[in-house]
Short mmCIF file of C-alpha atoms in Angstrom, two decimals:
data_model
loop_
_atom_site.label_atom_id
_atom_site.label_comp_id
_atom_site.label_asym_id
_atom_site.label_seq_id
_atom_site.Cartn_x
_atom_site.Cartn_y
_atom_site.Cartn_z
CA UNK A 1 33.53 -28.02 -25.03
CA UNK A 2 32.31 -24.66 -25.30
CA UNK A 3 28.51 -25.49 -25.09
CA UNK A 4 29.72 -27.28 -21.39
CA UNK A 5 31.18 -24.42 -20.83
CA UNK A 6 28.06 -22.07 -21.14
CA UNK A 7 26.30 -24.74 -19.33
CA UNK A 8 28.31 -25.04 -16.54
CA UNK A 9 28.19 -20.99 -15.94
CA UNK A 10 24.36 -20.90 -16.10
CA UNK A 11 23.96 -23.98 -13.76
CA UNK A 12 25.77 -21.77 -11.88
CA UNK A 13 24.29 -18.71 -11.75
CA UNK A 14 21.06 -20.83 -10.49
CA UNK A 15 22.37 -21.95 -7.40
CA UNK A 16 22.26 -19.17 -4.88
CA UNK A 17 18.51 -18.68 -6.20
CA UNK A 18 17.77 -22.58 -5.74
CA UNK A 19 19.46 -22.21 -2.29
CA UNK A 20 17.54 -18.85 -1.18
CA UNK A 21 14.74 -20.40 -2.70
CA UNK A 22 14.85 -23.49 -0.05
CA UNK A 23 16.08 -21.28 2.91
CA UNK A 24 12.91 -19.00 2.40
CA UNK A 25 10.36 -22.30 2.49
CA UNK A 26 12.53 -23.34 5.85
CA UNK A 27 11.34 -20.44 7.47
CA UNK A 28 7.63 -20.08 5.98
CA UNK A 29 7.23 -24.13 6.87
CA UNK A 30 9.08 -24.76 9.70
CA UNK A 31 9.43 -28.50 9.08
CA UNK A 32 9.72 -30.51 12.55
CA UNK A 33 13.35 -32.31 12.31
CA UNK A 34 13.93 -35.44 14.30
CA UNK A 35 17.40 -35.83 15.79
CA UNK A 36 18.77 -38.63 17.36
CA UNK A 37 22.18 -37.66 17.88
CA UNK A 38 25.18 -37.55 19.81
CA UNK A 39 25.15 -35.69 23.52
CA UNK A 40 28.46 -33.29 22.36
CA UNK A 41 25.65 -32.04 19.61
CA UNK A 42 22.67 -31.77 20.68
CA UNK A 43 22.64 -28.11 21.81
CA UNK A 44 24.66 -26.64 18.48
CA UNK A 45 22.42 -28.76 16.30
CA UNK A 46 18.96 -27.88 17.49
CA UNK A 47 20.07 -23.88 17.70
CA UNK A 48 21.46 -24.56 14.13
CA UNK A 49 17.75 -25.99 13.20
CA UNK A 50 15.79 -22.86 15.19
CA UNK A 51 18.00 -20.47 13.31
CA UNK A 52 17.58 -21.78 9.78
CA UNK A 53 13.82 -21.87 10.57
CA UNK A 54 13.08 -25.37 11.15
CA UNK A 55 11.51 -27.08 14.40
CA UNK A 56 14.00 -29.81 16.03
CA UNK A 57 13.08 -32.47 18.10
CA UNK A 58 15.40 -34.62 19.56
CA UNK A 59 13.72 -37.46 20.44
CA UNK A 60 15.77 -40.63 20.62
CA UNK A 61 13.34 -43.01 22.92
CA UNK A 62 12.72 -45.95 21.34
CA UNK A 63 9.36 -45.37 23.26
CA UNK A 64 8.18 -43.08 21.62
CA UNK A 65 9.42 -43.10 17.93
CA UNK A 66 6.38 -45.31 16.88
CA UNK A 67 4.38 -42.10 17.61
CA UNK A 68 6.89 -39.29 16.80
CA UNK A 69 8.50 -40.21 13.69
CA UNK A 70 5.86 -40.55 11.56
CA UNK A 71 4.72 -37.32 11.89
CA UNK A 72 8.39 -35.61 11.69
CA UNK A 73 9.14 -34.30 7.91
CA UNK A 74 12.72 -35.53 8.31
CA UNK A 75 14.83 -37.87 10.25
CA UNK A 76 18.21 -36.84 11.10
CA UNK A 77 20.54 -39.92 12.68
CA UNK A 78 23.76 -39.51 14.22
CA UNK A 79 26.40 -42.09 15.49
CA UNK A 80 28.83 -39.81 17.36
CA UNK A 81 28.32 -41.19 21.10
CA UNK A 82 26.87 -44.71 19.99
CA UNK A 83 26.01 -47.26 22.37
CA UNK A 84 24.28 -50.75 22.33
CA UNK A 85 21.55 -49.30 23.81
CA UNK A 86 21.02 -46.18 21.46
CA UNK A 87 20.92 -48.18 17.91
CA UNK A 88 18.12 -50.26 17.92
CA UNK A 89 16.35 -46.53 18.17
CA UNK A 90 17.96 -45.42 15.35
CA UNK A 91 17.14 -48.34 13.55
CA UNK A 92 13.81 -48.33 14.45
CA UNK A 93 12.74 -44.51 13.75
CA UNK A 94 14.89 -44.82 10.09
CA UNK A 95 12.13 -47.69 9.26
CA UNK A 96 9.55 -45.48 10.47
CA UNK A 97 11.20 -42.71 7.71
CA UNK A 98 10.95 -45.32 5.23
CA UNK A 99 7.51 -46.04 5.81
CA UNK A 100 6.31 -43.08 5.71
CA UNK A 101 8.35 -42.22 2.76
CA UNK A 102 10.22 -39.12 5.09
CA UNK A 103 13.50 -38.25 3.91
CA UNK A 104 16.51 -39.31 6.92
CA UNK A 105 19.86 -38.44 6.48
CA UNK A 106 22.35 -40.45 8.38
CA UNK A 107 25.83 -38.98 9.80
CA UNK A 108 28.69 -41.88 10.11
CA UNK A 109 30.91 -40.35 12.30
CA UNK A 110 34.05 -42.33 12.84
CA UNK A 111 32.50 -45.33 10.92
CA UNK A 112 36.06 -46.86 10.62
CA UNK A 113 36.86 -46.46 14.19
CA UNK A 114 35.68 -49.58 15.33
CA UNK A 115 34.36 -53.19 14.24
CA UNK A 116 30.95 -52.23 16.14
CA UNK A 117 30.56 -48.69 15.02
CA UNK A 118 31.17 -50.22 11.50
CA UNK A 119 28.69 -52.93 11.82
CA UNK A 120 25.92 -50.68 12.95
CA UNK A 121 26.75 -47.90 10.20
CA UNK A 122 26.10 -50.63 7.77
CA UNK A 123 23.29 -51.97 9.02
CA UNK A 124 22.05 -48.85 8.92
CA UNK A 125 22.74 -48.26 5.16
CA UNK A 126 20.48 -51.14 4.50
CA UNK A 127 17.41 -49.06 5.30
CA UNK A 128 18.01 -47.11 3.01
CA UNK A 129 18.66 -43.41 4.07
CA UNK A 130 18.40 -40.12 1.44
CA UNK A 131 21.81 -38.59 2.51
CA UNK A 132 24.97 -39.66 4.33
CA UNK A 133 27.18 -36.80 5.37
CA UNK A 134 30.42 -37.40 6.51
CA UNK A 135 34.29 -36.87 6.11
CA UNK A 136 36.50 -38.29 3.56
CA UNK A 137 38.04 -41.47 5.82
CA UNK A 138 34.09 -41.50 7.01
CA UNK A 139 33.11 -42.12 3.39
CA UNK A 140 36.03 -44.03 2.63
CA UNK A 141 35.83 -46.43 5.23
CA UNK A 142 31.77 -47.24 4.78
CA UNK A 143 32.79 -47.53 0.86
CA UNK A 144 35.22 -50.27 1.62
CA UNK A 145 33.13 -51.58 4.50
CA UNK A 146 36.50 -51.70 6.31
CA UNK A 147 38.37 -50.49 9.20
CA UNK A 148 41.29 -47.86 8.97
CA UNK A 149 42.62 -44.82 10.71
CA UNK A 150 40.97 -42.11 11.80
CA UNK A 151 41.16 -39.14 13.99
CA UNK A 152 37.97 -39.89 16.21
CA UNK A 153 36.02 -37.30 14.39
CA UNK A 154 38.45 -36.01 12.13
CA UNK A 155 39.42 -36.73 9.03
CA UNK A 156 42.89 -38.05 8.00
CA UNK A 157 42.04 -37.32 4.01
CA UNK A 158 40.91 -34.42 1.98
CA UNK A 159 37.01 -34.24 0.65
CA UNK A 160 38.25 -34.90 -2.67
CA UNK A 161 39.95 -38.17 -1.76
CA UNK A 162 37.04 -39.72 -1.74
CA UNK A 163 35.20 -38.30 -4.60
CA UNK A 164 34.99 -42.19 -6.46
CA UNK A 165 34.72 -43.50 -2.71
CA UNK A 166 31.64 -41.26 -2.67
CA UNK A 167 30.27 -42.45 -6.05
CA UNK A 168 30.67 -45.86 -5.38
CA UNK A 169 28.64 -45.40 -1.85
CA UNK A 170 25.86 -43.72 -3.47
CA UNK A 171 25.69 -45.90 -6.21
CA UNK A 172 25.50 -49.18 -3.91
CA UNK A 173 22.84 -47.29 -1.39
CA UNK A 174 21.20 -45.45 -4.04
CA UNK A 175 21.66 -42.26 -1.37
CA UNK A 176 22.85 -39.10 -2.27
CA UNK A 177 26.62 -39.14 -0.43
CA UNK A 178 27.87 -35.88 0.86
CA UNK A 179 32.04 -35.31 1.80
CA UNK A 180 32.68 -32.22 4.10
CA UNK A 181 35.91 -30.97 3.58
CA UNK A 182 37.54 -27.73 1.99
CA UNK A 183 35.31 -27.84 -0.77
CA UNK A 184 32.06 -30.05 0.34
CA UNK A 185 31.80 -32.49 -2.34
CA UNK A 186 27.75 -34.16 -3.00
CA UNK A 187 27.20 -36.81 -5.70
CA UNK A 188 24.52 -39.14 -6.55
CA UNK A 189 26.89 -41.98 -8.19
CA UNK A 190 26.64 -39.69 -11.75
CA UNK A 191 26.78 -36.03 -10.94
CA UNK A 192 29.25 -34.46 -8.25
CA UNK A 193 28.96 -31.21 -7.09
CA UNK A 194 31.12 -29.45 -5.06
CA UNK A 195 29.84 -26.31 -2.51
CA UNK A 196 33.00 -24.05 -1.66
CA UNK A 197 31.53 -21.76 1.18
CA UNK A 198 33.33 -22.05 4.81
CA UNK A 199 36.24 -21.52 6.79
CA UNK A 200 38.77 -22.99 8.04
CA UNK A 201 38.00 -22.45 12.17
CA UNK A 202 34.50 -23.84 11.38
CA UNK A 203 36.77 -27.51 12.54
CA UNK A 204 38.11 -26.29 15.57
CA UNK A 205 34.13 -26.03 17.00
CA UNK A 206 32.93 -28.90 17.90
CA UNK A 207 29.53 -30.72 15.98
CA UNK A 208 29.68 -27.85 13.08
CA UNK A 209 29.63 -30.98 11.11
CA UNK A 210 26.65 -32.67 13.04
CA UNK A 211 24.70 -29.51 12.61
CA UNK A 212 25.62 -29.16 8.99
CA UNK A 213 24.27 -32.46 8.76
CA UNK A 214 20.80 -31.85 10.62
CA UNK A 215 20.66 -29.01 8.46
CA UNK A 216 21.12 -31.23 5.32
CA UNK A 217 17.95 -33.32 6.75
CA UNK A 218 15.58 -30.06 7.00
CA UNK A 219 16.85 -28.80 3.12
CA UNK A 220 15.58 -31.96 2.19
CA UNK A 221 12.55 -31.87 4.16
CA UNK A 222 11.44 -29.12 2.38
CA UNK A 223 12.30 -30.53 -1.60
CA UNK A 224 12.24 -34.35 -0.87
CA UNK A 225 12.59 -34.65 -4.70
CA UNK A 226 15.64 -33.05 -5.54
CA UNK A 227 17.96 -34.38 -2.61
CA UNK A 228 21.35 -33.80 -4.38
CA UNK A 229 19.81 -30.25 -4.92
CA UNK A 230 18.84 -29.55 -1.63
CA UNK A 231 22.17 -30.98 0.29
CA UNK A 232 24.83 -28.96 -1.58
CA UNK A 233 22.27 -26.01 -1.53
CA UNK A 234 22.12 -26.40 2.54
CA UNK A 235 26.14 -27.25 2.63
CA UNK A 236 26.64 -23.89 1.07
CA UNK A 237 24.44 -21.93 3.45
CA UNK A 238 26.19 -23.64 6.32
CA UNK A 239 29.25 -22.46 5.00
CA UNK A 240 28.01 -18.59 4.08
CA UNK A 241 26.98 -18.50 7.77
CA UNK A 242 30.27 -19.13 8.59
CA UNK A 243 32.26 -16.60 6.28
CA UNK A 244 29.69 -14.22 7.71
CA UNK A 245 30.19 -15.45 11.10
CA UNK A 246 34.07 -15.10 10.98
CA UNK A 247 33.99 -11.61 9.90
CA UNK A 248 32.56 -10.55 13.46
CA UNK A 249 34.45 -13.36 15.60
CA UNK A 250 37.55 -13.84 17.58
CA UNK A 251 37.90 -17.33 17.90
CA UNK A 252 36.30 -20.71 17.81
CA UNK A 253 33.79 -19.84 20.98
CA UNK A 254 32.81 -16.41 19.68
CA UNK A 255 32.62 -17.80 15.90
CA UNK A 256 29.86 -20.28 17.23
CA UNK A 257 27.68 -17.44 18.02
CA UNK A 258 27.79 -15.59 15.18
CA UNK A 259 27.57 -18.69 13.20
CA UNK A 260 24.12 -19.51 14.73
CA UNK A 261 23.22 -15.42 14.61
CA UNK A 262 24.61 -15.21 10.66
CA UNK A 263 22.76 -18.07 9.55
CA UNK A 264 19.48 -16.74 11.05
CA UNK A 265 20.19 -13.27 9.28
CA UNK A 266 21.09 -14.69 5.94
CA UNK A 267 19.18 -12.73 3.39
CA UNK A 268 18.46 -12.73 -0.23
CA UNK A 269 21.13 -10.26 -1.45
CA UNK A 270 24.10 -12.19 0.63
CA UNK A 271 23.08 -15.60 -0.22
CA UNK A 272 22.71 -14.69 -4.13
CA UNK A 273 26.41 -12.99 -3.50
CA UNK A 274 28.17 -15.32 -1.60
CA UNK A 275 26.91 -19.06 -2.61
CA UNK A 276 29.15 -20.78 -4.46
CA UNK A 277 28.70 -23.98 -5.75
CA UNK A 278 30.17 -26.05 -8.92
CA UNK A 279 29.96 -28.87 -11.29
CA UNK A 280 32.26 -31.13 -11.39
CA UNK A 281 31.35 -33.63 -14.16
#
Protein backbone atom coordinates (compact mmCIF):
# COMPACT_ATOMS: atom_id res chain seq x y z
CA UNK A 1 0.00 0.00 0.00
CA UNK A 2 2.68 2.23 0.84
CA UNK A 3 5.00 1.36 -2.17
CA UNK A 4 1.55 2.55 -4.40
CA UNK A 5 1.62 5.22 -2.52
CA UNK A 6 5.23 6.46 -3.36
CA UNK A 7 4.41 5.46 -6.79
CA UNK A 8 1.50 7.26 -7.29
CA UNK A 9 3.32 10.69 -5.96
CA UNK A 10 6.28 10.26 -8.35
CA UNK A 11 4.00 9.44 -11.39
CA UNK A 12 2.89 12.51 -10.36
CA UNK A 13 5.44 14.74 -10.07
CA UNK A 14 6.23 13.65 -13.91
CA UNK A 15 3.31 14.96 -15.41
CA UNK A 16 3.62 18.68 -15.79
CA UNK A 17 7.25 17.81 -17.25
CA UNK A 18 5.66 15.11 -19.74
CA UNK A 19 3.03 17.81 -20.56
CA UNK A 20 5.61 20.87 -21.02
CA UNK A 21 7.61 18.43 -22.63
CA UNK A 22 4.81 17.85 -25.53
CA UNK A 23 3.64 21.57 -25.54
CA UNK A 24 7.35 22.63 -26.32
CA UNK A 25 7.58 19.95 -29.52
CA UNK A 26 3.94 21.59 -30.57
CA UNK A 27 5.51 24.70 -31.07
CA UNK A 28 9.13 23.63 -32.46
CA UNK A 29 7.03 21.13 -35.05
CA UNK A 30 4.05 22.69 -35.83
CA UNK A 31 2.23 19.52 -36.86
CA UNK A 32 -0.54 20.30 -39.66
CA UNK A 33 -4.02 19.16 -37.91
CA UNK A 34 -6.89 18.17 -40.11
CA UNK A 35 -10.33 19.20 -38.89
CA UNK A 36 -13.44 18.25 -40.17
CA UNK A 37 -15.74 19.66 -37.80
CA UNK A 38 -18.79 21.31 -36.94
CA UNK A 39 -19.53 25.12 -38.39
CA UNK A 40 -20.28 26.49 -34.44
CA UNK A 41 -16.33 25.36 -34.08
CA UNK A 42 -14.47 25.96 -36.59
CA UNK A 43 -13.15 29.44 -35.68
CA UNK A 44 -12.42 28.57 -31.67
CA UNK A 45 -10.82 25.34 -32.76
CA UNK A 46 -8.35 26.43 -35.39
CA UNK A 47 -7.30 29.67 -33.02
CA UNK A 48 -7.05 26.97 -30.23
CA UNK A 49 -4.57 24.92 -32.76
CA UNK A 50 -2.48 28.37 -33.87
CA UNK A 51 -2.09 29.17 -30.22
CA UNK A 52 -0.83 25.84 -28.93
CA UNK A 53 1.57 25.90 -31.94
CA UNK A 54 0.12 23.58 -34.32
CA UNK A 55 -1.02 24.26 -38.09
CA UNK A 56 -4.96 23.54 -38.63
CA UNK A 57 -6.51 22.79 -41.67
CA UNK A 58 -9.96 22.36 -41.97
CA UNK A 59 -10.51 20.64 -44.86
CA UNK A 60 -13.68 18.59 -45.02
CA UNK A 61 -14.08 18.06 -49.06
CA UNK A 62 -14.36 14.75 -49.81
CA UNK A 63 -12.45 16.11 -52.94
CA UNK A 64 -9.70 16.64 -51.71
CA UNK A 65 -8.95 14.34 -48.67
CA UNK A 66 -7.31 11.69 -51.01
CA UNK A 67 -4.58 14.38 -51.37
CA UNK A 68 -4.69 16.21 -47.98
CA UNK A 69 -4.94 13.65 -45.43
CA UNK A 70 -2.18 11.74 -46.03
CA UNK A 71 0.12 14.26 -45.56
CA UNK A 72 -1.68 15.79 -42.26
CA UNK A 73 0.13 14.37 -38.90
CA UNK A 74 -3.32 14.07 -37.32
CA UNK A 75 -6.93 13.79 -38.12
CA UNK A 76 -9.32 15.45 -35.95
CA UNK A 77 -13.28 14.41 -36.72
CA UNK A 78 -16.17 16.05 -35.35
CA UNK A 79 -19.97 15.20 -35.51
CA UNK A 80 -21.50 18.38 -34.04
CA UNK A 81 -23.49 19.73 -37.25
CA UNK A 82 -23.65 16.22 -39.08
CA UNK A 83 -25.34 15.78 -42.22
CA UNK A 84 -25.76 12.95 -44.88
CA UNK A 85 -23.69 14.74 -46.94
CA UNK A 86 -20.69 15.49 -44.49
CA UNK A 87 -20.00 11.66 -43.28
CA UNK A 88 -18.95 9.82 -46.05
CA UNK A 89 -15.90 12.62 -45.74
CA UNK A 90 -15.28 11.77 -42.48
CA UNK A 91 -15.29 8.32 -43.20
CA UNK A 92 -13.22 8.58 -45.95
CA UNK A 93 -10.22 10.88 -44.55
CA UNK A 94 -10.32 8.48 -41.05
CA UNK A 95 -9.31 5.50 -43.63
CA UNK A 96 -6.85 7.69 -45.10
CA UNK A 97 -5.46 8.13 -41.12
CA UNK A 98 -5.44 4.53 -40.92
CA UNK A 99 -3.50 4.03 -43.87
CA UNK A 100 -1.11 6.06 -43.30
CA UNK A 101 -0.86 4.98 -39.78
CA UNK A 102 -1.78 9.02 -38.59
CA UNK A 103 -3.26 9.23 -35.32
CA UNK A 104 -7.37 10.70 -35.63
CA UNK A 105 -9.24 11.40 -32.76
CA UNK A 106 -12.94 11.39 -33.15
CA UNK A 107 -15.45 13.75 -31.06
CA UNK A 108 -19.14 12.07 -30.63
CA UNK A 109 -21.03 14.87 -29.82
CA UNK A 110 -24.58 14.05 -28.94
CA UNK A 111 -24.03 10.39 -30.12
CA UNK A 112 -27.30 9.40 -28.27
CA UNK A 113 -29.31 12.11 -29.72
CA UNK A 114 -30.49 10.40 -32.57
CA UNK A 115 -30.79 6.85 -34.37
CA UNK A 116 -28.65 8.46 -37.35
CA UNK A 117 -26.11 10.35 -35.38
CA UNK A 118 -25.71 6.97 -33.51
CA UNK A 119 -25.36 4.90 -36.54
CA UNK A 120 -22.70 7.04 -38.07
CA UNK A 121 -20.70 7.42 -34.63
CA UNK A 122 -20.46 3.72 -34.78
CA UNK A 123 -19.60 3.24 -37.99
CA UNK A 124 -17.10 5.40 -37.38
CA UNK A 125 -15.62 3.45 -34.38
CA UNK A 126 -15.06 0.64 -36.74
CA UNK A 127 -12.11 2.41 -38.34
CA UNK A 128 -10.56 2.44 -35.69
CA UNK A 129 -9.70 5.97 -34.28
CA UNK A 130 -6.70 6.70 -31.40
CA UNK A 131 -8.96 8.89 -29.13
CA UNK A 132 -12.66 9.59 -28.61
CA UNK A 133 -13.36 12.64 -26.52
CA UNK A 134 -16.59 13.26 -25.33
CA UNK A 135 -19.02 13.78 -22.30
CA UNK A 136 -20.21 11.26 -19.91
CA UNK A 137 -23.94 10.51 -21.66
CA UNK A 138 -21.56 10.87 -25.01
CA UNK A 139 -19.50 7.95 -23.74
CA UNK A 140 -22.27 6.30 -22.19
CA UNK A 141 -24.48 6.18 -24.95
CA UNK A 142 -21.65 4.88 -27.73
CA UNK A 143 -20.78 2.20 -24.79
CA UNK A 144 -24.28 0.88 -24.85
CA UNK A 145 -24.68 1.57 -28.57
CA UNK A 146 -28.06 3.00 -27.49
CA UNK A 147 -30.17 5.98 -27.47
CA UNK A 148 -30.93 8.10 -24.24
CA UNK A 149 -31.21 11.65 -23.08
CA UNK A 150 -29.14 14.23 -23.64
CA UNK A 151 -28.82 17.90 -23.53
CA UNK A 152 -27.81 18.47 -27.32
CA UNK A 153 -24.27 19.04 -26.37
CA UNK A 154 -24.41 18.77 -22.82
CA UNK A 155 -24.09 16.30 -20.62
CA UNK A 156 -26.86 14.98 -18.27
CA UNK A 157 -24.05 12.85 -16.09
CA UNK A 158 -20.86 13.58 -14.33
CA UNK A 159 -17.28 12.46 -16.02
CA UNK A 160 -17.01 9.91 -13.48
CA UNK A 161 -20.30 8.23 -14.35
CA UNK A 162 -18.92 6.78 -16.96
CA UNK A 163 -15.55 5.80 -15.82
CA UNK A 164 -16.48 1.64 -16.55
CA UNK A 165 -18.61 3.08 -19.58
CA UNK A 166 -15.24 4.49 -20.65
CA UNK A 167 -13.28 1.24 -20.03
CA UNK A 168 -15.56 -0.84 -21.68
CA UNK A 169 -15.42 1.61 -24.96
CA UNK A 170 -11.80 1.54 -25.08
CA UNK A 171 -11.50 -1.91 -24.48
CA UNK A 172 -14.02 -2.88 -27.45
CA UNK A 173 -12.25 -0.09 -29.91
CA UNK A 174 -8.92 -0.60 -28.57
CA UNK A 175 -8.91 3.58 -28.48
CA UNK A 176 -7.82 5.49 -25.76
CA UNK A 177 -11.48 7.03 -24.40
CA UNK A 178 -11.39 10.46 -22.92
CA UNK A 179 -14.63 11.91 -20.48
CA UNK A 180 -14.62 15.79 -20.10
CA UNK A 181 -16.17 16.71 -17.09
CA UNK A 182 -15.07 18.28 -13.62
CA UNK A 183 -12.22 16.16 -13.47
CA UNK A 184 -11.40 14.90 -17.27
CA UNK A 185 -11.19 11.30 -16.88
CA UNK A 186 -8.70 9.21 -19.90
CA UNK A 187 -8.38 5.40 -19.80
CA UNK A 188 -7.15 2.83 -22.08
CA UNK A 189 -9.56 -0.14 -20.76
CA UNK A 190 -6.64 -0.77 -17.76
CA UNK A 191 -5.31 2.52 -16.55
CA UNK A 192 -7.58 5.70 -15.86
CA UNK A 193 -6.30 8.87 -15.32
CA UNK A 194 -7.95 11.73 -14.35
CA UNK A 195 -6.61 15.63 -15.35
CA UNK A 196 -8.23 18.19 -12.79
CA UNK A 197 -7.29 21.62 -14.47
CA UNK A 198 -10.41 23.95 -15.62
CA UNK A 199 -13.21 25.94 -14.65
CA UNK A 200 -16.39 25.90 -14.39
CA UNK A 201 -17.41 28.92 -17.17
CA UNK A 202 -15.14 27.03 -19.62
CA UNK A 203 -19.16 25.25 -20.44
CA UNK A 204 -20.93 28.28 -20.86
CA UNK A 205 -18.48 29.01 -24.24
CA UNK A 206 -19.43 27.32 -26.85
CA UNK A 207 -16.92 24.36 -28.73
CA UNK A 208 -14.30 24.63 -25.61
CA UNK A 209 -14.92 21.00 -25.83
CA UNK A 210 -14.41 20.70 -29.71
CA UNK A 211 -11.21 22.59 -29.34
CA UNK A 212 -10.08 20.58 -26.38
CA UNK A 213 -10.60 17.81 -28.59
CA UNK A 214 -8.56 19.14 -31.75
CA UNK A 215 -6.08 19.85 -29.28
CA UNK A 216 -6.09 16.18 -28.05
CA UNK A 217 -5.42 15.23 -31.93
CA UNK A 218 -2.16 17.60 -32.22
CA UNK A 219 -0.73 16.14 -28.47
CA UNK A 220 -0.92 13.04 -30.14
CA UNK A 221 0.49 14.09 -33.30
CA UNK A 222 3.47 14.87 -31.73
CA UNK A 223 3.94 11.31 -29.37
CA UNK A 224 1.77 8.91 -31.54
CA UNK A 225 3.10 6.21 -29.11
CA UNK A 226 1.99 7.17 -25.88
CA UNK A 227 -1.71 8.32 -26.71
CA UNK A 228 -3.14 7.94 -23.13
CA UNK A 229 -0.01 10.09 -22.27
CA UNK A 230 -0.42 12.68 -24.60
CA UNK A 231 -4.48 13.19 -24.19
CA UNK A 232 -4.61 13.74 -20.40
CA UNK A 233 -1.28 15.74 -20.83
CA UNK A 234 -3.20 18.09 -23.57
CA UNK A 235 -6.65 17.91 -21.34
CA UNK A 236 -4.66 19.46 -18.58
CA UNK A 237 -3.14 22.27 -20.62
CA UNK A 238 -6.57 23.03 -21.96
CA UNK A 239 -7.67 23.36 -18.61
CA UNK A 240 -4.43 25.55 -17.18
CA UNK A 241 -5.29 27.92 -20.05
CA UNK A 242 -8.41 28.30 -18.65
CA UNK A 243 -7.60 28.90 -14.82
CA UNK A 244 -5.16 31.36 -16.34
CA UNK A 245 -7.68 32.70 -18.61
CA UNK A 246 -10.34 33.27 -15.81
CA UNK A 247 -8.06 35.18 -13.67
CA UNK A 248 -8.10 38.16 -16.32
CA UNK A 249 -11.85 37.63 -17.60
CA UNK A 250 -15.28 38.88 -16.96
CA UNK A 251 -17.41 36.50 -18.46
CA UNK A 252 -17.85 33.75 -20.96
CA UNK A 253 -16.99 36.22 -24.15
CA UNK A 254 -13.98 37.85 -22.50
CA UNK A 255 -12.81 34.32 -20.95
CA UNK A 256 -12.58 33.05 -24.67
CA UNK A 257 -9.92 35.48 -25.34
CA UNK A 258 -7.81 35.02 -22.73
CA UNK A 259 -8.28 31.38 -23.04
CA UNK A 260 -6.81 31.42 -26.61
CA UNK A 261 -4.07 34.32 -25.34
CA UNK A 262 -3.22 32.04 -21.93
CA UNK A 263 -2.74 28.98 -23.73
CA UNK A 264 -0.33 30.63 -26.23
CA UNK A 265 1.65 32.16 -23.16
CA UNK A 266 1.80 29.00 -21.16
CA UNK A 267 5.33 28.61 -20.01
CA UNK A 268 7.51 26.17 -18.29
CA UNK A 269 7.29 27.50 -14.70
CA UNK A 270 3.19 27.71 -14.85
CA UNK A 271 2.65 24.49 -16.51
CA UNK A 272 5.15 22.58 -13.97
CA UNK A 273 2.96 24.64 -11.16
CA UNK A 274 -0.36 24.30 -12.18
CA UNK A 275 -0.81 20.71 -14.05
CA UNK A 276 -2.49 18.44 -12.19
CA UNK A 277 -3.15 15.15 -13.12
CA UNK A 278 -3.82 11.67 -11.13
CA UNK A 279 -3.99 7.98 -11.08
CA UNK A 280 -6.76 6.45 -10.50
CA UNK A 281 -6.07 2.67 -10.51
Amino acid sequence: MEEDKVRGKAEASGWPARAWRLLSAIRSESPLIQCITNMVSMDLMANTLLSAGASPAMIHSADEIPDFTPHARALCVNVGTLSADWLPAMKLAAQFASQSAKPWVLDPVAAGASGFRLKACLELLELKPTVIRGNASEVIALSKASLGPTKGVDSSHESTDAVEAAKSLAQASGAIVAVSGAVDIVTDGERVVGAHNGVPMMQRITATGCSVTALIAAFVAVDPLHALEATVSALSIFGVAGEMGMNLAKGPASLRMHLIDSLYGLDDAVVHSRVTITSFS
